[in-house]
PDB file of C-alpha atoms in Angstrom:
ATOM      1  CA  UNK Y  50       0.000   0.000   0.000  1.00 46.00           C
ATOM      2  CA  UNK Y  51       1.658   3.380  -0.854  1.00 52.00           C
ATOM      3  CA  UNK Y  52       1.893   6.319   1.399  1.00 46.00           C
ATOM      4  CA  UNK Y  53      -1.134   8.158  -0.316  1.00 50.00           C
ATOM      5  CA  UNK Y  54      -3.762   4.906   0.268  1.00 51.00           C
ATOM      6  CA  UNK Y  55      -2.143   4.987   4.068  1.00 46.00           C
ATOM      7  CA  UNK Y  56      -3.071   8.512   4.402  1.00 47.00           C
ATOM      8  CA  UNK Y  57      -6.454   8.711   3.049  1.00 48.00           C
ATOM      9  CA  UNK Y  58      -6.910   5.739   5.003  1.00 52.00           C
ATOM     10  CA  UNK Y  59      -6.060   7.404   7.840  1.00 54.00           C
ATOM     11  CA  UNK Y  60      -8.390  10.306   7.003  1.00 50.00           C
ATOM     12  CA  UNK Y  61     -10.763   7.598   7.289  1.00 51.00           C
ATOM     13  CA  UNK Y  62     -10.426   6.364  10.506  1.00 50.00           C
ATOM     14  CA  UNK Y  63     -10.316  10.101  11.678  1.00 53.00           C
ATOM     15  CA  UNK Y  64     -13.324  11.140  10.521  1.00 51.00           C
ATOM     16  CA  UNK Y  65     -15.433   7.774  11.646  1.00 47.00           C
ATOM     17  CA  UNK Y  66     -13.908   9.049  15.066  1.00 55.00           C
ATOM     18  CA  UNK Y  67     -15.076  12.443  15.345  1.00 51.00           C
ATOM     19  CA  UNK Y  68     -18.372  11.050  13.840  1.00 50.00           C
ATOM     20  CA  UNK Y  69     -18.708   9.355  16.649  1.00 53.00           C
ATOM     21  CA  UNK Y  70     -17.767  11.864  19.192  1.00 52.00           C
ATOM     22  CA  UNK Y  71     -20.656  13.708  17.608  1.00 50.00           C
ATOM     23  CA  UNK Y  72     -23.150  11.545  18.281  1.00 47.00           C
ATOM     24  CA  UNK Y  73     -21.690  11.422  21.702  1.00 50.00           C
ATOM     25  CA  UNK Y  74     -21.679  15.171  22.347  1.00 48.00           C
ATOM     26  CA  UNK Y  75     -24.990  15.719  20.418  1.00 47.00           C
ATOM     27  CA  UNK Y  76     -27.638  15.495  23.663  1.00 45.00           C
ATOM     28  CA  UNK Y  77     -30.755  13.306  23.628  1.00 43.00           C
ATOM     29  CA  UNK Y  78     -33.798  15.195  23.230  1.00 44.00           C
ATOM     30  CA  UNK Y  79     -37.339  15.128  21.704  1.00 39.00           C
ATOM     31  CA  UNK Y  80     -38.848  15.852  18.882  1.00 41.00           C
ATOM     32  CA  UNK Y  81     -39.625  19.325  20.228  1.00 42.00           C
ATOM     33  CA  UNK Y  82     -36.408  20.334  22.912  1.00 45.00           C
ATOM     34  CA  UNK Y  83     -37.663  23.766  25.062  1.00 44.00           C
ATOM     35  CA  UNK Y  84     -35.364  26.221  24.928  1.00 46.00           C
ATOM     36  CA  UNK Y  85     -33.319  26.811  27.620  1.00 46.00           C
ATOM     37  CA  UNK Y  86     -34.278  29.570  29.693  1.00 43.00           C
ATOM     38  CA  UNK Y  87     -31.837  32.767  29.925  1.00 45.00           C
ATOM     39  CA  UNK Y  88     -30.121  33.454  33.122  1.00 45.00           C
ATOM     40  CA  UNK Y  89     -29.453  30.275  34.594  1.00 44.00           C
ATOM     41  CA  UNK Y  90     -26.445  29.754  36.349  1.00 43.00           C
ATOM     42  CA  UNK Y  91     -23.792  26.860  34.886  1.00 41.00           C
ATOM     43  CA  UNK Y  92     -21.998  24.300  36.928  1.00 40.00           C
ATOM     44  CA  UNK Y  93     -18.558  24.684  37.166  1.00 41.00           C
ATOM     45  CA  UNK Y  94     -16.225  23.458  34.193  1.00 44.00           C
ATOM     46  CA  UNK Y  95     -19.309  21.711  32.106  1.00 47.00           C
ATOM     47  CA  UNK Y  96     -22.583  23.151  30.755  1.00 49.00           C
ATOM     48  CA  UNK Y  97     -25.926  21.630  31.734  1.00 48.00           C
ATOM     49  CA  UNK Y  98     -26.175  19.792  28.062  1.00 50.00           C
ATOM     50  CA  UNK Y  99     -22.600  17.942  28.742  1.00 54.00           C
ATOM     51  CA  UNK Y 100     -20.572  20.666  26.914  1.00 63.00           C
ATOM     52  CA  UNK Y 101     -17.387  22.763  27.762  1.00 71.00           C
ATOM     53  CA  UNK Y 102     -18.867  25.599  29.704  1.00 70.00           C
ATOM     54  CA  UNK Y 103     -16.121  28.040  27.987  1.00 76.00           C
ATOM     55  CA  UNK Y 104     -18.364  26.906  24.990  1.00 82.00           C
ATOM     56  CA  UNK Y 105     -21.822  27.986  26.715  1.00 79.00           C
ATOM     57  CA  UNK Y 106     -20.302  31.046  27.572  1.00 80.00           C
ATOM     58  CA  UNK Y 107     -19.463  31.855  23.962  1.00 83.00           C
ATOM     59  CA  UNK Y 108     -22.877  30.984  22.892  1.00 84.00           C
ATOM     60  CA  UNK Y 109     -24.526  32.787  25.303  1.00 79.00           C
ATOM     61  CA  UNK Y 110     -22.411  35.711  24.725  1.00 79.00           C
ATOM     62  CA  UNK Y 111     -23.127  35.193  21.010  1.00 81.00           C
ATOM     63  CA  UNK Y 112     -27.037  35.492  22.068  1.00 79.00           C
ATOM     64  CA  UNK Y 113     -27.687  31.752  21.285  1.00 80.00           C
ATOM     65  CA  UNK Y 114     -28.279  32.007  17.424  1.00 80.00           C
ATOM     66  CA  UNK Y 115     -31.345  30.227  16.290  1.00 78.00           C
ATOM     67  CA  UNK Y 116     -31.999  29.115  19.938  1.00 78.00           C
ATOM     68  CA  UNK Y 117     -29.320  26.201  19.623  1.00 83.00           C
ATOM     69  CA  UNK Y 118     -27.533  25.394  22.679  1.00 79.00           C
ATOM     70  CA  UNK Y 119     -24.106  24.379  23.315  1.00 79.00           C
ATOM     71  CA  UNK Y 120     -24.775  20.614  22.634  1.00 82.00           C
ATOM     72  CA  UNK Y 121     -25.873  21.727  19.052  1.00 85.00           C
ATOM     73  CA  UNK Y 122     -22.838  23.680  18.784  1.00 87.00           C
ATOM     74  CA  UNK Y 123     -20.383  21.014  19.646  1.00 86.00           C
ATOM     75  CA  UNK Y 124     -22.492  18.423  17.511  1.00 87.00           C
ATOM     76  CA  UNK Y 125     -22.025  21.166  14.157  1.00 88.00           C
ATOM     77  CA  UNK Y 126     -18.469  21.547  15.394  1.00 88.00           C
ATOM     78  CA  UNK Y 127     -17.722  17.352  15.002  1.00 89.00           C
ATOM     79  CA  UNK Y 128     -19.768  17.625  12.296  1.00 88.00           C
ATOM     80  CA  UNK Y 129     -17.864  19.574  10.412  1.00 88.00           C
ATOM     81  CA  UNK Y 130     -14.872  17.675  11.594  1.00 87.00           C
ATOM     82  CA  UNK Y 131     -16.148  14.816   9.704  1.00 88.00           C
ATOM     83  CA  UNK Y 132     -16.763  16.576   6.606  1.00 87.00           C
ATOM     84  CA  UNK Y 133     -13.852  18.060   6.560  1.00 83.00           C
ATOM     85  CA  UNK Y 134     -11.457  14.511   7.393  1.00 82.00           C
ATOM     86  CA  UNK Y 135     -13.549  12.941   4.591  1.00 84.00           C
ATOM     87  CA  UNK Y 136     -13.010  15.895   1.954  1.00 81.00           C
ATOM     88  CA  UNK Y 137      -9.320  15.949   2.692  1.00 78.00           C
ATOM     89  CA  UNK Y 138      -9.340  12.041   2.381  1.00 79.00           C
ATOM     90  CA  UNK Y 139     -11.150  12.624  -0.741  1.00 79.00           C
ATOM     91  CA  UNK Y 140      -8.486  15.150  -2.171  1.00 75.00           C
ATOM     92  CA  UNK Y 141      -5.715  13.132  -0.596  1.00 74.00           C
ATOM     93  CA  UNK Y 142      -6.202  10.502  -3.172  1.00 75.00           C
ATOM     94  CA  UNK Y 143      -6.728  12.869  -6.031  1.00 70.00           C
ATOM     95  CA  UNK Y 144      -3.973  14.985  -5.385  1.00 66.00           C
ATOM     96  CA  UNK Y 145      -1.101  13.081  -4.095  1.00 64.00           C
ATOM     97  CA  UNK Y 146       1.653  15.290  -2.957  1.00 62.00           C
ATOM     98  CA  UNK Y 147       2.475  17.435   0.007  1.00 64.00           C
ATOM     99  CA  UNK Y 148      -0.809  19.687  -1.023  1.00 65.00           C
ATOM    100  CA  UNK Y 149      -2.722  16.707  -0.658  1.00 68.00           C
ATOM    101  CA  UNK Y 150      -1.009  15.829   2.745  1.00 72.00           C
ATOM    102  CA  UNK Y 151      -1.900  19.488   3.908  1.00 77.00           C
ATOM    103  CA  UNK Y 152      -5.620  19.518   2.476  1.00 75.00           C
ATOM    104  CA  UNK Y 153      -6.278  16.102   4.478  1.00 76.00           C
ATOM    105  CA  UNK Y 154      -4.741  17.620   7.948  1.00 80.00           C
ATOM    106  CA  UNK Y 155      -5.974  21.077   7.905  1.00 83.00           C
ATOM    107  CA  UNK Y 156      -9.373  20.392   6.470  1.00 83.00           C
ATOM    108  CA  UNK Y 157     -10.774  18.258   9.881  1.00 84.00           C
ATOM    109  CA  UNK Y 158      -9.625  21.222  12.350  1.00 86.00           C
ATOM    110  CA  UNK Y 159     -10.524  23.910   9.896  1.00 87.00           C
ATOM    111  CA  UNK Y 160     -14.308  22.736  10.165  1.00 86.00           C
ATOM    112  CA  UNK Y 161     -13.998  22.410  14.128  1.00 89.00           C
ATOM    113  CA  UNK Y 162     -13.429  26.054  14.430  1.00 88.00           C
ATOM    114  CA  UNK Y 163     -15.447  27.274  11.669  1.00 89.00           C
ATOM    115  CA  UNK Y 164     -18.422  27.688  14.303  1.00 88.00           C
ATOM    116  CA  UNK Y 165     -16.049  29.326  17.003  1.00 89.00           C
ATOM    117  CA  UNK Y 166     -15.163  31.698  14.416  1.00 90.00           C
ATOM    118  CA  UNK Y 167     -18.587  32.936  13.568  1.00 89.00           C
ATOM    119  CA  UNK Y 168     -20.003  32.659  17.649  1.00 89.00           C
ATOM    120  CA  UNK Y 169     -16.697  35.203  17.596  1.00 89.00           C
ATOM    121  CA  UNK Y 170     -18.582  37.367  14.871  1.00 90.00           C
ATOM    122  CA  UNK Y 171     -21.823  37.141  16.117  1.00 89.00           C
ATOM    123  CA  UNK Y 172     -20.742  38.187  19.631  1.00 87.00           C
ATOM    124  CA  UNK Y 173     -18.764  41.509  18.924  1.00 88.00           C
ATOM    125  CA  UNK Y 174     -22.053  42.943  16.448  1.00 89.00           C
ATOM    126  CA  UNK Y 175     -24.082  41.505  19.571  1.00 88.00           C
ATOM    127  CA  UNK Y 176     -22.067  43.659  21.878  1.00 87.00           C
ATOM    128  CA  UNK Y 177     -21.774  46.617  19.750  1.00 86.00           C
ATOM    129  CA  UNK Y 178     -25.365  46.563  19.412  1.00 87.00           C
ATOM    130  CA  UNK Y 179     -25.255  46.980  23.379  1.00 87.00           C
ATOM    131  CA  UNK Y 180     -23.626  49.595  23.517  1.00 84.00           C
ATOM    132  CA  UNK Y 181     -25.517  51.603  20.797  1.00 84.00           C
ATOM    133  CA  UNK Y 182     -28.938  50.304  23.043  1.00 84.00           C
ATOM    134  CA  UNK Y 183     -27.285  51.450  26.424  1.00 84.00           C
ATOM    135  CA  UNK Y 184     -27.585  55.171  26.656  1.00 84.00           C
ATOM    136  CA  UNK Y 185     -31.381  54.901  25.547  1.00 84.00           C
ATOM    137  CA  UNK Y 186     -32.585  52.417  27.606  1.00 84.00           C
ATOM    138  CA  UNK Y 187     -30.666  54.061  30.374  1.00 83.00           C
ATOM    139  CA  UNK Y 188     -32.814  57.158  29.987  1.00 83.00           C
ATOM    140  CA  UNK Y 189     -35.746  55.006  30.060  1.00 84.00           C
ATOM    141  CA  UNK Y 190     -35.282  53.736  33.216  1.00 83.00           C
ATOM    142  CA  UNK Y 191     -34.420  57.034  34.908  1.00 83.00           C
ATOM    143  CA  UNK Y 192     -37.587  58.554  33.379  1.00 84.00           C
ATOM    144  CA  UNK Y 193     -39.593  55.673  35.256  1.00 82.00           C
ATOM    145  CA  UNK Y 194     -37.297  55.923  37.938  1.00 81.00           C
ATOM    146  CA  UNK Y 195     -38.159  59.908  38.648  1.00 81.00           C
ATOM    147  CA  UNK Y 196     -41.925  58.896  38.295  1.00 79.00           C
ATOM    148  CA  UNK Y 197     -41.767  56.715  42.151  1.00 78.00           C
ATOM    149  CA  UNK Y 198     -41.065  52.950  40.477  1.00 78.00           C
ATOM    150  CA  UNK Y 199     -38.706  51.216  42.130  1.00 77.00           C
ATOM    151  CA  UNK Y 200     -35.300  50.206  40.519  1.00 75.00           C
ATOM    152  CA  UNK Y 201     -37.225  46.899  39.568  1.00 76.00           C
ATOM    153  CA  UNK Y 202     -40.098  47.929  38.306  1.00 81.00           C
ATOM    154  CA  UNK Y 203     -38.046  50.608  36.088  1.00 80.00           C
ATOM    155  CA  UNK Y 204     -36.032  48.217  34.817  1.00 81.00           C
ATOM    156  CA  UNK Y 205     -39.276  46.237  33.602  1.00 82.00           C
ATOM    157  CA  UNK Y 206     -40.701  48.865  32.147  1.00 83.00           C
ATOM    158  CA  UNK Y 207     -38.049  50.066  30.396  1.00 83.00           C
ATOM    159  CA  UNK Y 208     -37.308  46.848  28.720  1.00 84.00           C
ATOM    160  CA  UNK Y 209     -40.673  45.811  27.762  1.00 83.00           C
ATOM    161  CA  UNK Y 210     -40.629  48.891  25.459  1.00 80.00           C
ATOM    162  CA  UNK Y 211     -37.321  48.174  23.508  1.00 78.00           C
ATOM    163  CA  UNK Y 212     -36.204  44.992  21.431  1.00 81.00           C
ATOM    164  CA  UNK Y 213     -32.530  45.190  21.232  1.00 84.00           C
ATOM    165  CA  UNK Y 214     -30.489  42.052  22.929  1.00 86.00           C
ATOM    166  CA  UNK Y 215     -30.101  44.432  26.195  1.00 85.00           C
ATOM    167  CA  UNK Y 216     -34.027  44.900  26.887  1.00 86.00           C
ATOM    168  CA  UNK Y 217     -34.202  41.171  26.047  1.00 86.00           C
ATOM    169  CA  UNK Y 218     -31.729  40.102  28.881  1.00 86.00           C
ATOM    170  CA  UNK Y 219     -33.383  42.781  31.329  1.00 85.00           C
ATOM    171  CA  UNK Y 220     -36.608  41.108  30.309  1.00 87.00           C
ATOM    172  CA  UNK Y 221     -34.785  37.836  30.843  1.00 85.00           C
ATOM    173  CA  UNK Y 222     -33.148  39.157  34.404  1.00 83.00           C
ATOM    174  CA  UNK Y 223     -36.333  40.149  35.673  1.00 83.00           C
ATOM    175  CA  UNK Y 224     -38.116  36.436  34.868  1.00 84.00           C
ATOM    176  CA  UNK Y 225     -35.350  34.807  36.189  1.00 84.00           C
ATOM    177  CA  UNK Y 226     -35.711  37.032  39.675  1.00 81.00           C
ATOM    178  CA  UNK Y 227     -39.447  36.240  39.609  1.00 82.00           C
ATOM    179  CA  UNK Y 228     -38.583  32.529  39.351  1.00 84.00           C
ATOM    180  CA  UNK Y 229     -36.781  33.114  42.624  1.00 83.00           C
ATOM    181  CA  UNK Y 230     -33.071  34.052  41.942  1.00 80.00           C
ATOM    182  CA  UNK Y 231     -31.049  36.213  43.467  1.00 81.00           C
ATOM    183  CA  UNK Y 232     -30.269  39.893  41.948  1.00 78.00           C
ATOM    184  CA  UNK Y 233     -26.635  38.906  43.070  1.00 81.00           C
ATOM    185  CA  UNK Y 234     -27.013  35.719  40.932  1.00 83.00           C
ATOM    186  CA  UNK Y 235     -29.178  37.391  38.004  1.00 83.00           C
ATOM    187  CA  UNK Y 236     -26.758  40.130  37.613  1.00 82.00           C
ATOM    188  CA  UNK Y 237     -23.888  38.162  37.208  1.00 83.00           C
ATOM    189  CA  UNK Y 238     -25.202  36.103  34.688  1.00 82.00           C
ATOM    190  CA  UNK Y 239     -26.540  39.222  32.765  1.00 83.00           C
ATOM    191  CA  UNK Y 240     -22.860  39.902  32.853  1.00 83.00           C
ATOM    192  CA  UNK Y 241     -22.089  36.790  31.299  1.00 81.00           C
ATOM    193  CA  UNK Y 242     -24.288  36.684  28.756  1.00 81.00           C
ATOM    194  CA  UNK Y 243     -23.705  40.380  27.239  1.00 82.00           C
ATOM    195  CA  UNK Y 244     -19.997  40.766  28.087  1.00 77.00           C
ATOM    196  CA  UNK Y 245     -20.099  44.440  27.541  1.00 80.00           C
ATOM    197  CA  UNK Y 246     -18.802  47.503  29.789  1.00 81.00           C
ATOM    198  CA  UNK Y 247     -21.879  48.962  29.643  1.00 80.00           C
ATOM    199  CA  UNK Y 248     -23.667  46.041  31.222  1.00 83.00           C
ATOM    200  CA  UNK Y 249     -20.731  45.717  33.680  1.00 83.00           C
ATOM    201  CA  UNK Y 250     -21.503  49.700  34.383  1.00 81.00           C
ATOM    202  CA  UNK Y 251     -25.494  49.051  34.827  1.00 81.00           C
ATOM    203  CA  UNK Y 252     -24.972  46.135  36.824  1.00 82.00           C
ATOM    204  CA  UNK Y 253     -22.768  47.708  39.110  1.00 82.00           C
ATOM    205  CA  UNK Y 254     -24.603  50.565  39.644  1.00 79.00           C
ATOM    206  CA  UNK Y 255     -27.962  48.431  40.209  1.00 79.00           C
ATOM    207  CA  UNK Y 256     -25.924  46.378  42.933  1.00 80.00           C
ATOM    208  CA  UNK Y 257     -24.833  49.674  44.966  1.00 79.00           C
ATOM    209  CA  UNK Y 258     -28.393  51.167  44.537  1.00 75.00           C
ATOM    210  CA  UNK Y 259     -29.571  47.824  46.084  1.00 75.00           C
ATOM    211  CA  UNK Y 260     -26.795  47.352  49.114  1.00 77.00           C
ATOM    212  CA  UNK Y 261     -26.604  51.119  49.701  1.00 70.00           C
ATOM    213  CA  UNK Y 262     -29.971  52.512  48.705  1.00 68.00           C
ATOM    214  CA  UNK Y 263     -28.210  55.286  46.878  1.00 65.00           C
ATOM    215  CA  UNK Y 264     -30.789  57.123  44.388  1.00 69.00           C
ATOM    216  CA  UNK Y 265     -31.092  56.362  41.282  1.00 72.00           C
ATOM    217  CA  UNK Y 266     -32.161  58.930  39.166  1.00 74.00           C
ATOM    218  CA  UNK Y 267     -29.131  60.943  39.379  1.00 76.00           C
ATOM    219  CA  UNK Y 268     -26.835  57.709  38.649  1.00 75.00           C
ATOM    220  CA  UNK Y 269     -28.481  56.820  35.412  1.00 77.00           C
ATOM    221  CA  UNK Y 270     -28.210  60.181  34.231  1.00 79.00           C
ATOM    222  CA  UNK Y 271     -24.479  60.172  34.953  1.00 81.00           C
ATOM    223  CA  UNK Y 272     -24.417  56.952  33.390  1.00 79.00           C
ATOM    224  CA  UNK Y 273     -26.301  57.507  29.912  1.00 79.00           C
ATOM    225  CA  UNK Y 274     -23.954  60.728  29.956  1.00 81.00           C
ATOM    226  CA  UNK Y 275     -21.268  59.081  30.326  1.00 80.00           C
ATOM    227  CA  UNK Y 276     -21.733  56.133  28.116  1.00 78.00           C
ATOM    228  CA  UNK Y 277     -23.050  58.924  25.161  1.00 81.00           C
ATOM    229  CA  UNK Y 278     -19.316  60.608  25.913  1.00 83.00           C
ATOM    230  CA  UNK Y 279     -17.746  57.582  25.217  1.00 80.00           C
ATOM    231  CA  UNK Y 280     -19.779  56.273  22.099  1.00 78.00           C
ATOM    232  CA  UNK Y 281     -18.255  60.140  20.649  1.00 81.00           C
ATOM    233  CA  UNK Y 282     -14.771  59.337  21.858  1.00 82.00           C
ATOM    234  CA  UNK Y 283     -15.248  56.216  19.952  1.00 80.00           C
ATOM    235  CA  UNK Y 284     -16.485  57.563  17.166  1.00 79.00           C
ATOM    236  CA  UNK Y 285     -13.981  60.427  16.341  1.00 82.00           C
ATOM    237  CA  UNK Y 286     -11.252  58.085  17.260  1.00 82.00           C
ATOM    238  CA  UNK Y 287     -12.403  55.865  14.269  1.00 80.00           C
ATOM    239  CA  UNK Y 288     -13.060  58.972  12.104  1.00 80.00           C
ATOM    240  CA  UNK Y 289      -9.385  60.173  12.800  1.00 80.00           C
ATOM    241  CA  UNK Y 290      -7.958  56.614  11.731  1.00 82.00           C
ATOM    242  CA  UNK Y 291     -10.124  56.597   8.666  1.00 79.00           C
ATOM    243  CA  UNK Y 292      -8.207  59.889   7.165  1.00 77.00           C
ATOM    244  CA  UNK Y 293      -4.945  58.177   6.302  1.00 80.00           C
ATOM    245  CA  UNK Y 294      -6.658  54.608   5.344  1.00 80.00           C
ATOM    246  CA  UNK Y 295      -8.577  57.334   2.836  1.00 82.00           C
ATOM    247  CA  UNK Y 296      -5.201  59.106   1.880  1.00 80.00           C
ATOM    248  CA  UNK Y 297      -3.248  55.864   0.927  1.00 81.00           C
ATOM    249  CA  UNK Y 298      -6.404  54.448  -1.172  1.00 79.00           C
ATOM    250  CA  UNK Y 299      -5.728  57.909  -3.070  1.00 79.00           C
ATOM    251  CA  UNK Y 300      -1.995  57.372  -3.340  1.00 80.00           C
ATOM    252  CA  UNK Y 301      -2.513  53.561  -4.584  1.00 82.00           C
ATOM    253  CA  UNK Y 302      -5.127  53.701  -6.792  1.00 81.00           C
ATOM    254  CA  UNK Y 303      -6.386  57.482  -8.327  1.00 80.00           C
ATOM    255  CA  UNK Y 304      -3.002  58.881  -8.332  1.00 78.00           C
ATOM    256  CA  UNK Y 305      -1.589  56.138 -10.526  1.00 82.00           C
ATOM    257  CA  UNK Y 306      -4.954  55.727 -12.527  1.00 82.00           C
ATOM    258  CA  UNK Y 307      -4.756  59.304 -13.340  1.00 81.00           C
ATOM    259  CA  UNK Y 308      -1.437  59.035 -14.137  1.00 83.00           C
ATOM    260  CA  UNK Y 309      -2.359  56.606 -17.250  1.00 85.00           C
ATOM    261  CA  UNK Y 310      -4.528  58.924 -18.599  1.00 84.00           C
ATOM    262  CA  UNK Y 311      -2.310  61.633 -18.736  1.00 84.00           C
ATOM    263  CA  UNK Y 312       0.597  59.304 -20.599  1.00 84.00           C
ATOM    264  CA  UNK Y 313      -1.995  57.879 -22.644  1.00 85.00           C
ATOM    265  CA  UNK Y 314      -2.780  61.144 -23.827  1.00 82.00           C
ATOM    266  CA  UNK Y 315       0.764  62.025 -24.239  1.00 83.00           C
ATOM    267  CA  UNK Y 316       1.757  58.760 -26.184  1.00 84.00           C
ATOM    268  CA  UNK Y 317      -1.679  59.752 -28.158  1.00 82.00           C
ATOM    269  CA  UNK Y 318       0.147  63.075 -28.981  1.00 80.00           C
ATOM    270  CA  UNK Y 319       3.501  62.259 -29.960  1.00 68.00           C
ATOM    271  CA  UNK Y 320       2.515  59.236 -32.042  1.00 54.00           C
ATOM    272  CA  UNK Y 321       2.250  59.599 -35.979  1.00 53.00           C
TER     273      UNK Y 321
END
């Protein structure tokens, strides 16, 4: 048998494996699985579906795309191993050679982090949607605030009237205290699950407001002020580092373009 058949062979074996490691990873459930509900706290090192909790944390961070857990994660993740070990098998044995060596090793682990990849994606557009949501819903809650509502009831009301991924984990936070969690417990797992400053900022300032009874009208305004400053900052930080991305487009591509035209028209001159 030459080194190619070994290889492919090999390929094989690998991706029978990870097939069944999927199968293995990919939890038992019905025809009709309930999602899990937001804001529940994970045990230590493993999620409650069996995978890595680093895992859960990226899809919960990610906002659980198309309410798949971190079982159905892992499973697309082996998944996609498999595919991947059988297409560089496949191209192993049509393309003998060192490509085909490369193709057939890099193929398996490039589909097992194809999904971490786009959780990564998902996640930062999640979290700058955050912070674009923040200073708004902020005001919202000191307007219901300054009417007599307690923090709690603010916080309700101002998330039942938005629908970005922040009023949706305040409307989760205040289900899960109803169920009978802690704040302690709910805010850190709002934390979690937005991994933003500006959720770190509103949960801290909930926490001292409920240990210290400070008021809280005057806190949120600092805070929405304060956020809106740094959104700016942000802002004409990313316009300042535009100008010379701008200027060296111009240098590469109109200057010599224009260029061409004028010695086109100057070979058009002198020619007979």
């Amino acid at each position: 048998m030459s080194l190619d058949e070994l290889l492919a062979a090999g390929a094989a074996v690998a991706a029978v494996r990870a097939a069944g490691a999927a199968l293995q990873a990919r939890p038992a459930r019905s025809r009709r699985r309930p999602r899990r509900p937001a804001l529940v706290p994970l045990r230590r090192g493993r999620a409650a579906d069996g995978a890595p909790a680093d895992l859960q944390a990226r899809v919960s961070a990610a906002g659980e795309p198309g309410g798949w857990g971190s079982g159905d994660w892992l499973a697309l993740k082996w998944g996609l191993c498999c595919a991947g070990g059988a297409l560089g098998a496949v191209l192993a044995l049509g393309e003998p050679g060192r490509g085909g060596y490369a193709v057939a090793l890099v193929a398996p682990a490039l589909g097992f982090v194809a999904p971490d990849i786009a959780l990564a994606r998902r996640a930062r557009r999640r979290r700058a949607a955050i912070a674009a949501e923040a200073p708004d819903l902020l005001d919202r809650v000191r307007l219901a605030s300054a009417s007599g509502m307690p923090a709690d009831r603010a916080l309700a009301r101002a998330a039942a009237h938005g629908s970005g991924p922040l009023a949706t984990e305040l409307r989760a936070l205040g289900t899960a205290v109803a169920l009978g969690a802690t704040s302690t417990q709910a805010l850190g797992e709002l934390r979690r699950r937005c991994a933003a400053p500006e959720v770190d900022a509103l949960a801290a300032l909930l926490e001292r407001v409920r240990r210290h009874g400070a008021p809280l009208t005057p806190e949120l305004a600092r805070a929405a002020g304060g956020l809106r400053a740094e959104r700016a900052r942000r802002r004409r930080e990313r316009a300042a580092t535009s100008a010379p991305k701008i200027q060296l487009v111009v240098a590469l591509l109109l200057v010599p373009a224009a260029l061409l035209v004028v010695a086109a028209a100057m070979l058009a001159q002198g020619g007979p």
